[in-house]
Short mmCIF file of C-alpha atoms in Angstrom, two decimals:
data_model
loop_
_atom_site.label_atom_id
_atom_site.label_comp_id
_atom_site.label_asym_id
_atom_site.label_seq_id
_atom_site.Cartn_x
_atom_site.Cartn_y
_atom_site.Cartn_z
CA UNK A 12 -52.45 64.59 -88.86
CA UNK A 13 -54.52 64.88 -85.95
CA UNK A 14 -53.47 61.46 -84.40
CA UNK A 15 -49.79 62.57 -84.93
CA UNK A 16 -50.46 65.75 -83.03
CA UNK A 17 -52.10 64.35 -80.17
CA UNK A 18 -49.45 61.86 -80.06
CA UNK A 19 -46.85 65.07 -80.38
CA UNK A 20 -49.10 66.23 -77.09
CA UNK A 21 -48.59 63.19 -74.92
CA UNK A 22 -45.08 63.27 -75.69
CA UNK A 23 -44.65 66.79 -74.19
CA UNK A 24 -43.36 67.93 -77.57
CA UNK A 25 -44.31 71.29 -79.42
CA UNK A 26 -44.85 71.87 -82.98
CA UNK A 27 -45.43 74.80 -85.03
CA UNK A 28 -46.82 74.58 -88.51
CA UNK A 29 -46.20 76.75 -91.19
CA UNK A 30 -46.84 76.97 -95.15
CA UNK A 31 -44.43 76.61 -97.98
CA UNK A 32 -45.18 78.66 -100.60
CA UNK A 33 -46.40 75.77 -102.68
CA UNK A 34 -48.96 74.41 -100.29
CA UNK A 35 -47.07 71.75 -98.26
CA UNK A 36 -47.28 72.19 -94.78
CA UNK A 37 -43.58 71.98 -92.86
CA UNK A 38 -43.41 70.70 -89.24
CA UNK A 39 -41.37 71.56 -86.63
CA UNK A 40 -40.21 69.63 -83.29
CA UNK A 41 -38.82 71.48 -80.33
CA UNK A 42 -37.97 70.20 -77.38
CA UNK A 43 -36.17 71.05 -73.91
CA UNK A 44 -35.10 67.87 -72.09
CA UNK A 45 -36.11 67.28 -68.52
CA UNK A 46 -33.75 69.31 -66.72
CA UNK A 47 -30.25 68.42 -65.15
CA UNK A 48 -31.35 66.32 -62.08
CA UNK A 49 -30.62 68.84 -58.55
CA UNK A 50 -27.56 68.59 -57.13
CA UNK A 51 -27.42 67.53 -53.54
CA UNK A 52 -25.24 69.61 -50.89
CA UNK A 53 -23.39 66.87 -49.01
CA UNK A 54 -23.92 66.39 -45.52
CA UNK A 55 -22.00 63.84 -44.73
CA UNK A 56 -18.28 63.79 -44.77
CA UNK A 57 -16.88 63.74 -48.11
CA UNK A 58 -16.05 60.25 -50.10
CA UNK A 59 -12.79 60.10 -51.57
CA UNK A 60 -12.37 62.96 -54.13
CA UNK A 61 -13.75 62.07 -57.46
CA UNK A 62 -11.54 60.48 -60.35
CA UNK A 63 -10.13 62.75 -63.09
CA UNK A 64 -11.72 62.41 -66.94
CA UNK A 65 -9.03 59.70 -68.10
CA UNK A 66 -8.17 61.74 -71.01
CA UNK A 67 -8.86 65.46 -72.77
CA UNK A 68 -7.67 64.66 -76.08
CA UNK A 69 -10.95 63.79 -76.78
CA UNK A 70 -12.48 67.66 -76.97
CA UNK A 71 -13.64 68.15 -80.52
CA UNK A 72 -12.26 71.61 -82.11
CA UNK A 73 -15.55 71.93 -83.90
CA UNK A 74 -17.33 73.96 -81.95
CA UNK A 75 -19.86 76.59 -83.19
CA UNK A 76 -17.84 79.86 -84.66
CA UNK A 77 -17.19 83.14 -82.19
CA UNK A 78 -20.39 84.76 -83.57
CA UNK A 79 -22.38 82.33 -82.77
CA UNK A 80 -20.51 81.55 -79.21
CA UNK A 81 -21.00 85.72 -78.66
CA UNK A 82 -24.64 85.37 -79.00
CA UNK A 83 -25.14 82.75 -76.55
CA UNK A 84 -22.86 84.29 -73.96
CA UNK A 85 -24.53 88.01 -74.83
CA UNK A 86 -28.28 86.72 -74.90
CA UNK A 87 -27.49 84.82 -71.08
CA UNK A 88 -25.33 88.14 -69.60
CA UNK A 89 -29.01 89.85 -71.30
CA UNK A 90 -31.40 87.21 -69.36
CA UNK A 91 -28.99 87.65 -65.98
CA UNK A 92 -29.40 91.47 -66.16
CA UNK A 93 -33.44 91.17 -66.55
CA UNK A 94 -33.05 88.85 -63.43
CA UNK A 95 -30.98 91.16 -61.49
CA UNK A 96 -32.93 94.37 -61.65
CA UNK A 97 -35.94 92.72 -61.25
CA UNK A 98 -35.11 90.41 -58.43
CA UNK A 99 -32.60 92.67 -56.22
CA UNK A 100 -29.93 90.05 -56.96
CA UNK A 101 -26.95 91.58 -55.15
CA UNK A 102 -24.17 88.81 -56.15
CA UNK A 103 -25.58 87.87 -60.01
CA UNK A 104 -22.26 87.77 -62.21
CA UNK A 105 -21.55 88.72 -65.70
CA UNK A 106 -21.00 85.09 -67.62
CA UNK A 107 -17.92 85.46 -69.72
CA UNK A 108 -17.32 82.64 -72.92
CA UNK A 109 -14.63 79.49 -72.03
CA UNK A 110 -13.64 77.26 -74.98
CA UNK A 111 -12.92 73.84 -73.03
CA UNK A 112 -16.89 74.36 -71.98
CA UNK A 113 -17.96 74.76 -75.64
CA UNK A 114 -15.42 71.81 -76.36
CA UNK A 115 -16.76 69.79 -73.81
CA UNK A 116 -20.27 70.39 -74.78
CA UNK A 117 -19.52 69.79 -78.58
CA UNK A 118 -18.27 66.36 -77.49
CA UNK A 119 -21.77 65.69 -76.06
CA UNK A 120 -23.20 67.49 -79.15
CA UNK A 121 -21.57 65.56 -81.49
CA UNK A 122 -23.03 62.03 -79.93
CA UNK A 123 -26.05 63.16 -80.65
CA UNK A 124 -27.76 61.77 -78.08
CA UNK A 125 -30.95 63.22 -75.58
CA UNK A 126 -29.27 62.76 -72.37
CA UNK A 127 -27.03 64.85 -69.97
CA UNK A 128 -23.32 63.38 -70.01
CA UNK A 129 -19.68 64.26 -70.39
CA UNK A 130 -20.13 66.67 -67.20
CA UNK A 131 -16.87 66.84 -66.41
CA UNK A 132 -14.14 69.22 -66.54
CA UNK A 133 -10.59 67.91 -67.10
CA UNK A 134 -9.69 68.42 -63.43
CA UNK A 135 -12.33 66.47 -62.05
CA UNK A 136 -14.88 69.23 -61.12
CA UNK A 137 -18.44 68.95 -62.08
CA UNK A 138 -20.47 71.23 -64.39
CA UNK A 139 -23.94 72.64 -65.23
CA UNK A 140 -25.66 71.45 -68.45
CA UNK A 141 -28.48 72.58 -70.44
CA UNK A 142 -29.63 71.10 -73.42
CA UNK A 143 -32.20 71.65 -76.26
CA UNK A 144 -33.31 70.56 -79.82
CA UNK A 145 -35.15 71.16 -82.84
CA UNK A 146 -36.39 69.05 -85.88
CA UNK A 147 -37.01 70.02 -88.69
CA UNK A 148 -37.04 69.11 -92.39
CA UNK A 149 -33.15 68.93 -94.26
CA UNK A 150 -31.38 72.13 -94.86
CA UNK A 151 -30.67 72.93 -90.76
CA UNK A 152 -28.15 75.37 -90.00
CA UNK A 153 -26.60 76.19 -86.59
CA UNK A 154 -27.62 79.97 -86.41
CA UNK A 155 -28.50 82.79 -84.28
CA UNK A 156 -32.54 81.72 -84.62
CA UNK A 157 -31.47 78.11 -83.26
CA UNK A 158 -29.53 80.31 -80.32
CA UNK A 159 -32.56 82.45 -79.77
CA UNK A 160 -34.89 79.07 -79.35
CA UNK A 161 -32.46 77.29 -77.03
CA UNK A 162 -32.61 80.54 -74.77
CA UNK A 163 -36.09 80.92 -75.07
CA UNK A 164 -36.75 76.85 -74.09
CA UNK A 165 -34.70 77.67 -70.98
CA UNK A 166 -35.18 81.04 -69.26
CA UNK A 167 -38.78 82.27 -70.96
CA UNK A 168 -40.93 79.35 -71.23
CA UNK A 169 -40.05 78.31 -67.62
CA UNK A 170 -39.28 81.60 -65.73
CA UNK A 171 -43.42 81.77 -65.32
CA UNK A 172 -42.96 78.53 -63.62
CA UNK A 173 -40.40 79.43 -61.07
CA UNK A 174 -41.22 80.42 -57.18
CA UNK A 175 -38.12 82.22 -55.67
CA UNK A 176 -39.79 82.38 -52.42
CA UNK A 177 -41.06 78.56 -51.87
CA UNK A 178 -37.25 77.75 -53.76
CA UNK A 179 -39.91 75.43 -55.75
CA UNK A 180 -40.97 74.96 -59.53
CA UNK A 181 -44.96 74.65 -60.22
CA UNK A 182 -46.35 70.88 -59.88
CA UNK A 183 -45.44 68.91 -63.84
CA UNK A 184 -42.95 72.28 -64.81
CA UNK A 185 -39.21 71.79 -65.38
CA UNK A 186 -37.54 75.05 -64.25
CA UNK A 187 -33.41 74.04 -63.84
CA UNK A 188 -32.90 75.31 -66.90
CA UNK A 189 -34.14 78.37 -66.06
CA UNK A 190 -32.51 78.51 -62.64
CA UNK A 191 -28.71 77.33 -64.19
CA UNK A 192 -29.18 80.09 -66.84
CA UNK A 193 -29.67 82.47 -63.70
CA UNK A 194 -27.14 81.09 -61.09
CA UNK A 195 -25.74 84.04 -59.64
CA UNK A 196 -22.03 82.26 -58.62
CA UNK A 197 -22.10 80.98 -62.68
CA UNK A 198 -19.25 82.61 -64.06
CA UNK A 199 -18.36 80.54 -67.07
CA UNK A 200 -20.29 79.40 -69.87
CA UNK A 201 -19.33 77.55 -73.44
CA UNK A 202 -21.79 75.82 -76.36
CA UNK A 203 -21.89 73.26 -78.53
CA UNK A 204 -24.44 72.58 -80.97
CA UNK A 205 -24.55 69.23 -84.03
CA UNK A 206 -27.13 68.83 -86.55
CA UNK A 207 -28.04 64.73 -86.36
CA UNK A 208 -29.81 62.80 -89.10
CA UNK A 209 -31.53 61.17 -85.58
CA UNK A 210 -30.97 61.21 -81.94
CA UNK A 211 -30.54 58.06 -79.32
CA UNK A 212 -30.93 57.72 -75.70
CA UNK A 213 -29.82 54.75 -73.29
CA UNK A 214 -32.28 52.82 -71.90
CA UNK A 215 -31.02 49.89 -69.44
CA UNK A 216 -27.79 50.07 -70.58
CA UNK A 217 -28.56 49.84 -74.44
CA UNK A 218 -28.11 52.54 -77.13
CA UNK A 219 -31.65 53.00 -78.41
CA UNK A 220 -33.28 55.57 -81.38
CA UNK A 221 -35.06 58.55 -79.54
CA UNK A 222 -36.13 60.72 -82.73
CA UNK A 223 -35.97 59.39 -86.55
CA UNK A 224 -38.28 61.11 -88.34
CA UNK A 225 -37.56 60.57 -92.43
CA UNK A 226 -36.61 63.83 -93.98
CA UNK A 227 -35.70 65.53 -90.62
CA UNK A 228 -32.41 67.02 -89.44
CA UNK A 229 -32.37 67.30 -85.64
CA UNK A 230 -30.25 70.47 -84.04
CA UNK A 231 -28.76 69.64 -80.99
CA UNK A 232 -27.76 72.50 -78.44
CA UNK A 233 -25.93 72.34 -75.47
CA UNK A 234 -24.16 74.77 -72.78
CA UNK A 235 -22.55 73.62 -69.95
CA UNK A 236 -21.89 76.47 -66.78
CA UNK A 237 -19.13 76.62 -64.54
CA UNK A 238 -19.16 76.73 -61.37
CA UNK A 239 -22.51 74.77 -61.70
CA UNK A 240 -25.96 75.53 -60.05
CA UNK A 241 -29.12 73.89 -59.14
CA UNK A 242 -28.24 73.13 -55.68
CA UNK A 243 -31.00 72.17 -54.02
CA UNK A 244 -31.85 74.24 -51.17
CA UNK A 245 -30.46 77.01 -52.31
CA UNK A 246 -31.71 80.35 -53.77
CA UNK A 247 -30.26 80.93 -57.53
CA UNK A 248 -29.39 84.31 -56.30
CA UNK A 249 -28.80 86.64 -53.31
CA UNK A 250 -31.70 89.27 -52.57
CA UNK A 251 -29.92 92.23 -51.68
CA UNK A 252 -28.81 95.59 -54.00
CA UNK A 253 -27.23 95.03 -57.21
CA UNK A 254 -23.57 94.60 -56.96
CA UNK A 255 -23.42 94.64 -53.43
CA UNK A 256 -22.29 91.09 -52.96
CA UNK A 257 -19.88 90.51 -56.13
CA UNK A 258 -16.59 89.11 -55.08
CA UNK A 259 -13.50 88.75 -56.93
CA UNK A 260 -9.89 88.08 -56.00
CA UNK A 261 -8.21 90.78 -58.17
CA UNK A 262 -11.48 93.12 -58.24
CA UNK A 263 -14.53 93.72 -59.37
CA UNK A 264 -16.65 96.18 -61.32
CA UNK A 265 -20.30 96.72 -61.94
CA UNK A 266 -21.47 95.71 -65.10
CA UNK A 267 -24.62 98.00 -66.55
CA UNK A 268 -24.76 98.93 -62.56
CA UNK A 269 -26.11 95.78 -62.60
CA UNK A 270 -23.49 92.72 -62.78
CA UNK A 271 -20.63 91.50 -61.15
CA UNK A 272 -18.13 91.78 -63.33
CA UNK A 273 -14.34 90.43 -62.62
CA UNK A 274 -11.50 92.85 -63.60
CA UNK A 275 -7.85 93.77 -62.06
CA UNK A 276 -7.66 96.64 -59.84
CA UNK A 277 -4.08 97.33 -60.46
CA UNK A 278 -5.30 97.94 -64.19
CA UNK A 279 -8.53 99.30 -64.62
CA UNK A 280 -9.48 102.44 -62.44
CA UNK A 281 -13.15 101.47 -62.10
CA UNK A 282 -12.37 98.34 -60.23
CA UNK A 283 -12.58 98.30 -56.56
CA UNK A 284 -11.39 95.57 -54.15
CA UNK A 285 -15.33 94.33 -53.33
CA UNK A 286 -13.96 93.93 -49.52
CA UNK A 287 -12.03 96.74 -49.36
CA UNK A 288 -14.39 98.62 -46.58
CA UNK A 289 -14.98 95.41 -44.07
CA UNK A 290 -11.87 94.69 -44.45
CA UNK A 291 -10.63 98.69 -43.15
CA UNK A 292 -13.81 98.27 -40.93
CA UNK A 293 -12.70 95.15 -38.90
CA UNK A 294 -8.97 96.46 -38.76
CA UNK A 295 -7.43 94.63 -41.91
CA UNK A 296 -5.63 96.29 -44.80
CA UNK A 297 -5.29 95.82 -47.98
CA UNK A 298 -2.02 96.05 -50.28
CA UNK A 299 -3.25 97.83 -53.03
CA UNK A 300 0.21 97.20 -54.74
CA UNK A 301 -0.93 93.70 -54.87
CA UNK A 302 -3.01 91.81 -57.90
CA UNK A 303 -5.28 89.42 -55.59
CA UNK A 304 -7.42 91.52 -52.70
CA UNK A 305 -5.98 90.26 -49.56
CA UNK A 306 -7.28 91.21 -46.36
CA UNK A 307 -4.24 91.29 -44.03
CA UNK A 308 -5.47 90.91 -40.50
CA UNK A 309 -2.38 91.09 -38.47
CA UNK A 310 -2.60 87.82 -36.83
CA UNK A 311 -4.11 84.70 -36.97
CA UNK A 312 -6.88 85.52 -34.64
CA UNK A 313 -8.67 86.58 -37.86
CA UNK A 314 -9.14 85.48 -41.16
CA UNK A 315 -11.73 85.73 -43.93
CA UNK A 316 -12.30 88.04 -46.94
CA UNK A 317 -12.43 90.91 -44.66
CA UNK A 318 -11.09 89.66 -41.20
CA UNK A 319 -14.76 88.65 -40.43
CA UNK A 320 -13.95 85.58 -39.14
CA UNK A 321 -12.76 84.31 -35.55
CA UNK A 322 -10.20 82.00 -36.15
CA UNK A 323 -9.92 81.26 -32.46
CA UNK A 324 -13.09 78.88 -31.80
CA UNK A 325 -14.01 78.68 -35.62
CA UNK A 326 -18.06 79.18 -34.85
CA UNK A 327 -19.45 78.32 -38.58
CA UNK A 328 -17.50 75.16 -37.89
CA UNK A 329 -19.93 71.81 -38.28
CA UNK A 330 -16.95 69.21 -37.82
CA UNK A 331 -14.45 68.57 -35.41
CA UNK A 332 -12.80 66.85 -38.56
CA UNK A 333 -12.61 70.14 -40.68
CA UNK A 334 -8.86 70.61 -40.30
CA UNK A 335 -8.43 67.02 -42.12
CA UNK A 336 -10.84 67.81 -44.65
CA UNK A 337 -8.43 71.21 -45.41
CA UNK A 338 -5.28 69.33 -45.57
CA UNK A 339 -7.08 66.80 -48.03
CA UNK A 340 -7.43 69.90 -50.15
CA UNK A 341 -11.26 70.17 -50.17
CA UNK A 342 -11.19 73.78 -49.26
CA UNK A 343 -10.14 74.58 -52.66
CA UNK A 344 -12.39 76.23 -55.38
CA UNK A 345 -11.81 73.68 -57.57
CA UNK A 346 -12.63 71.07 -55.47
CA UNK A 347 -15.53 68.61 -55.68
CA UNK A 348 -15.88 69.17 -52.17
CA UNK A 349 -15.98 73.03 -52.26
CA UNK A 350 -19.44 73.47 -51.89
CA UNK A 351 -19.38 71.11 -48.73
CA UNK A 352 -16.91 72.68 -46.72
CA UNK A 353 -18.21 76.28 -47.12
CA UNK A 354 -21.48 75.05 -45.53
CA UNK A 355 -19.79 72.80 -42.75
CA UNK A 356 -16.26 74.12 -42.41
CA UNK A 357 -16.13 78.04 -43.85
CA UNK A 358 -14.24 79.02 -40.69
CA UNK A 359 -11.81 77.07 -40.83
CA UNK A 360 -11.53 77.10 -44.81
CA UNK A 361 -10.92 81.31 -44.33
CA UNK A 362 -8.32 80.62 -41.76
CA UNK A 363 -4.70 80.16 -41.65
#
């Protein structure tokens, strides 16, 4: 026993042991994998936009029942809302469930194998992933307890970890689960989980056995975030007052007083047009017979959420090739190239 605990040690693996009531002593193996590798802001002009996934008839239908999807979302919106009143994050929104996320991740769930993959929505753009397991002897169950351990791999073991002001995690931590699980500009999220008699990784190429452990069932988890974070760079958040950054192109509201939550002004009295006042402020108005939250602005001198922006000589312009870049359709949310263009071309992206 002890050289199969030191052995557990060197592997970075946990295990707790317990009793049965007839003396036999029941192990079992947790682990969080290494964390979803950073993603790099380009800066450099985009490649040519990514390829589509080649099909989405693949997405299982087995995901996890709406109980168990409830929990996750509920137990992150919890996690956010400790973040947000304890950080000052003025932009941190409230996640709400999507079922091609949890179909997507059950498809990497079901493959059962330690490894990020199948990151991809149908449309081409990228997503965050988070992933987690536990072994343990037959009779596994996919239940709120294996919920409340994939959470508690994630956001509490590595929040202690986690230095907002250096934008760093401590030397030999993993903290980009903890950080994803945070990520203000998250909105989505969806699970998947699949008990595996054993789980593989790829190593050079080849399909090799990570875990086999006679007797065990392995319980795979996995979430995957939309929009994704981990950017590196950036902070997870915005310091500022709660709710005083949310945006939203129909409205918003303030969760708790504490998250951005989306909504439709046109049918819910407690949500507000978030740029409502800078718009009114820098001599836009805003249609309030309309759904989305336009700033009108009179001419094209201005543009922006709230007319902030000259649209003249385009100063938060980093390219003389930004106007391209539009056409191509990289401005869009849904692009690839989204994150890109608001850091190089924003003007010009806000503009007419």
């Amino acid at each position: 026993m002890t050289f199969l605990l030191l052995a557990a040690l060197c592997l970075g693996l946990v295990y707790n042991v317990s009793a049965h009531p007839g003396g036999n002593l029941e192990r079992e193996e947790v682990e969080v994998d290494k964390g979803f590798a950073q993603r790099e802001t380009p800066v450099l002009p985009p490649p040519a936009v990514r390829q589509k996934r080649s099909s989405c008839s693949d997405l299982p239908d087995d995901i996890p029942n709406e109980a168990w999807q409830n929990i996750m979302v509920d137990e992150h919106n919890t996690r956010r809302l400790n973040e947000a009143s304890e950080q000052g994050s003025s932009n941190e929104n409230k996640l709400t469930y999507n079922q091609e996320l949890a179909k997507l991740s059950q498809l990497r769930a079901n493959k059962c194998i330690w490894d990020h993959g199948d990151y991809t929505f149908c449309n081409g753009t990228s997503v965050g992933q988070n992933m987690y397991y536990i072994g343990r002897p037959g009779g596994s169950s996919i239940d709120s307890g294996i919920a409340m351990g994939a959470m508690k791999g994630w956001y509490n073991d590595e929040k202690p970890h986690y230095d907002l002001k250096t934008i760093s995690c401590a030397q030999g931590k993993v903290c980009g689960h903890y950080t994803q699980v945070i990520w203000a500009v998250t909105e989505m999220v969806g699970c998947g989980a699949h008990i595996c008699d054993k789980l593989y990784q790829y190593k050079d190429g080849v399909k090799v056995i990570y875990r086999d452990t006679p007797t065990y069932d392995y319980t795979l988890v996995i979430c995957d975030y939309s929009p994704p974070g981990n950017y590196v760079g950036q902070k997870p958040f915005r310091e500022g007052g709660v709710c005083s950054a949310c945006k939203g192109d129909t409205g918003v509201s303030c969760y708790n007083d504490t998250l951005c939550a989306k909504c439709n002004h046109l049918e819910d009295e407690n949500c507000e047009c978030p740029n409502k006042v800078k718009c009114e402020k820098n001599g836009g108005t805003i249609d309030t017979t309309e759904e989305n939250c336009v700033c009108n602005c009179g001419d094209d001198s201005k543009g922006g959420e709230a007319c902030e922006i000259d649209c003249i000589d385009k100063p938060g312009d980093a390219s003389s090739s930004c106007n391209y870049w539009k056409s191509s359709g990289y401005c869009a949310p849904g692009s690839v190239y989204s994150a890109f263009m608001q850091q190089n071309c924003k003007d010009t992206c806000a503009c007419n």
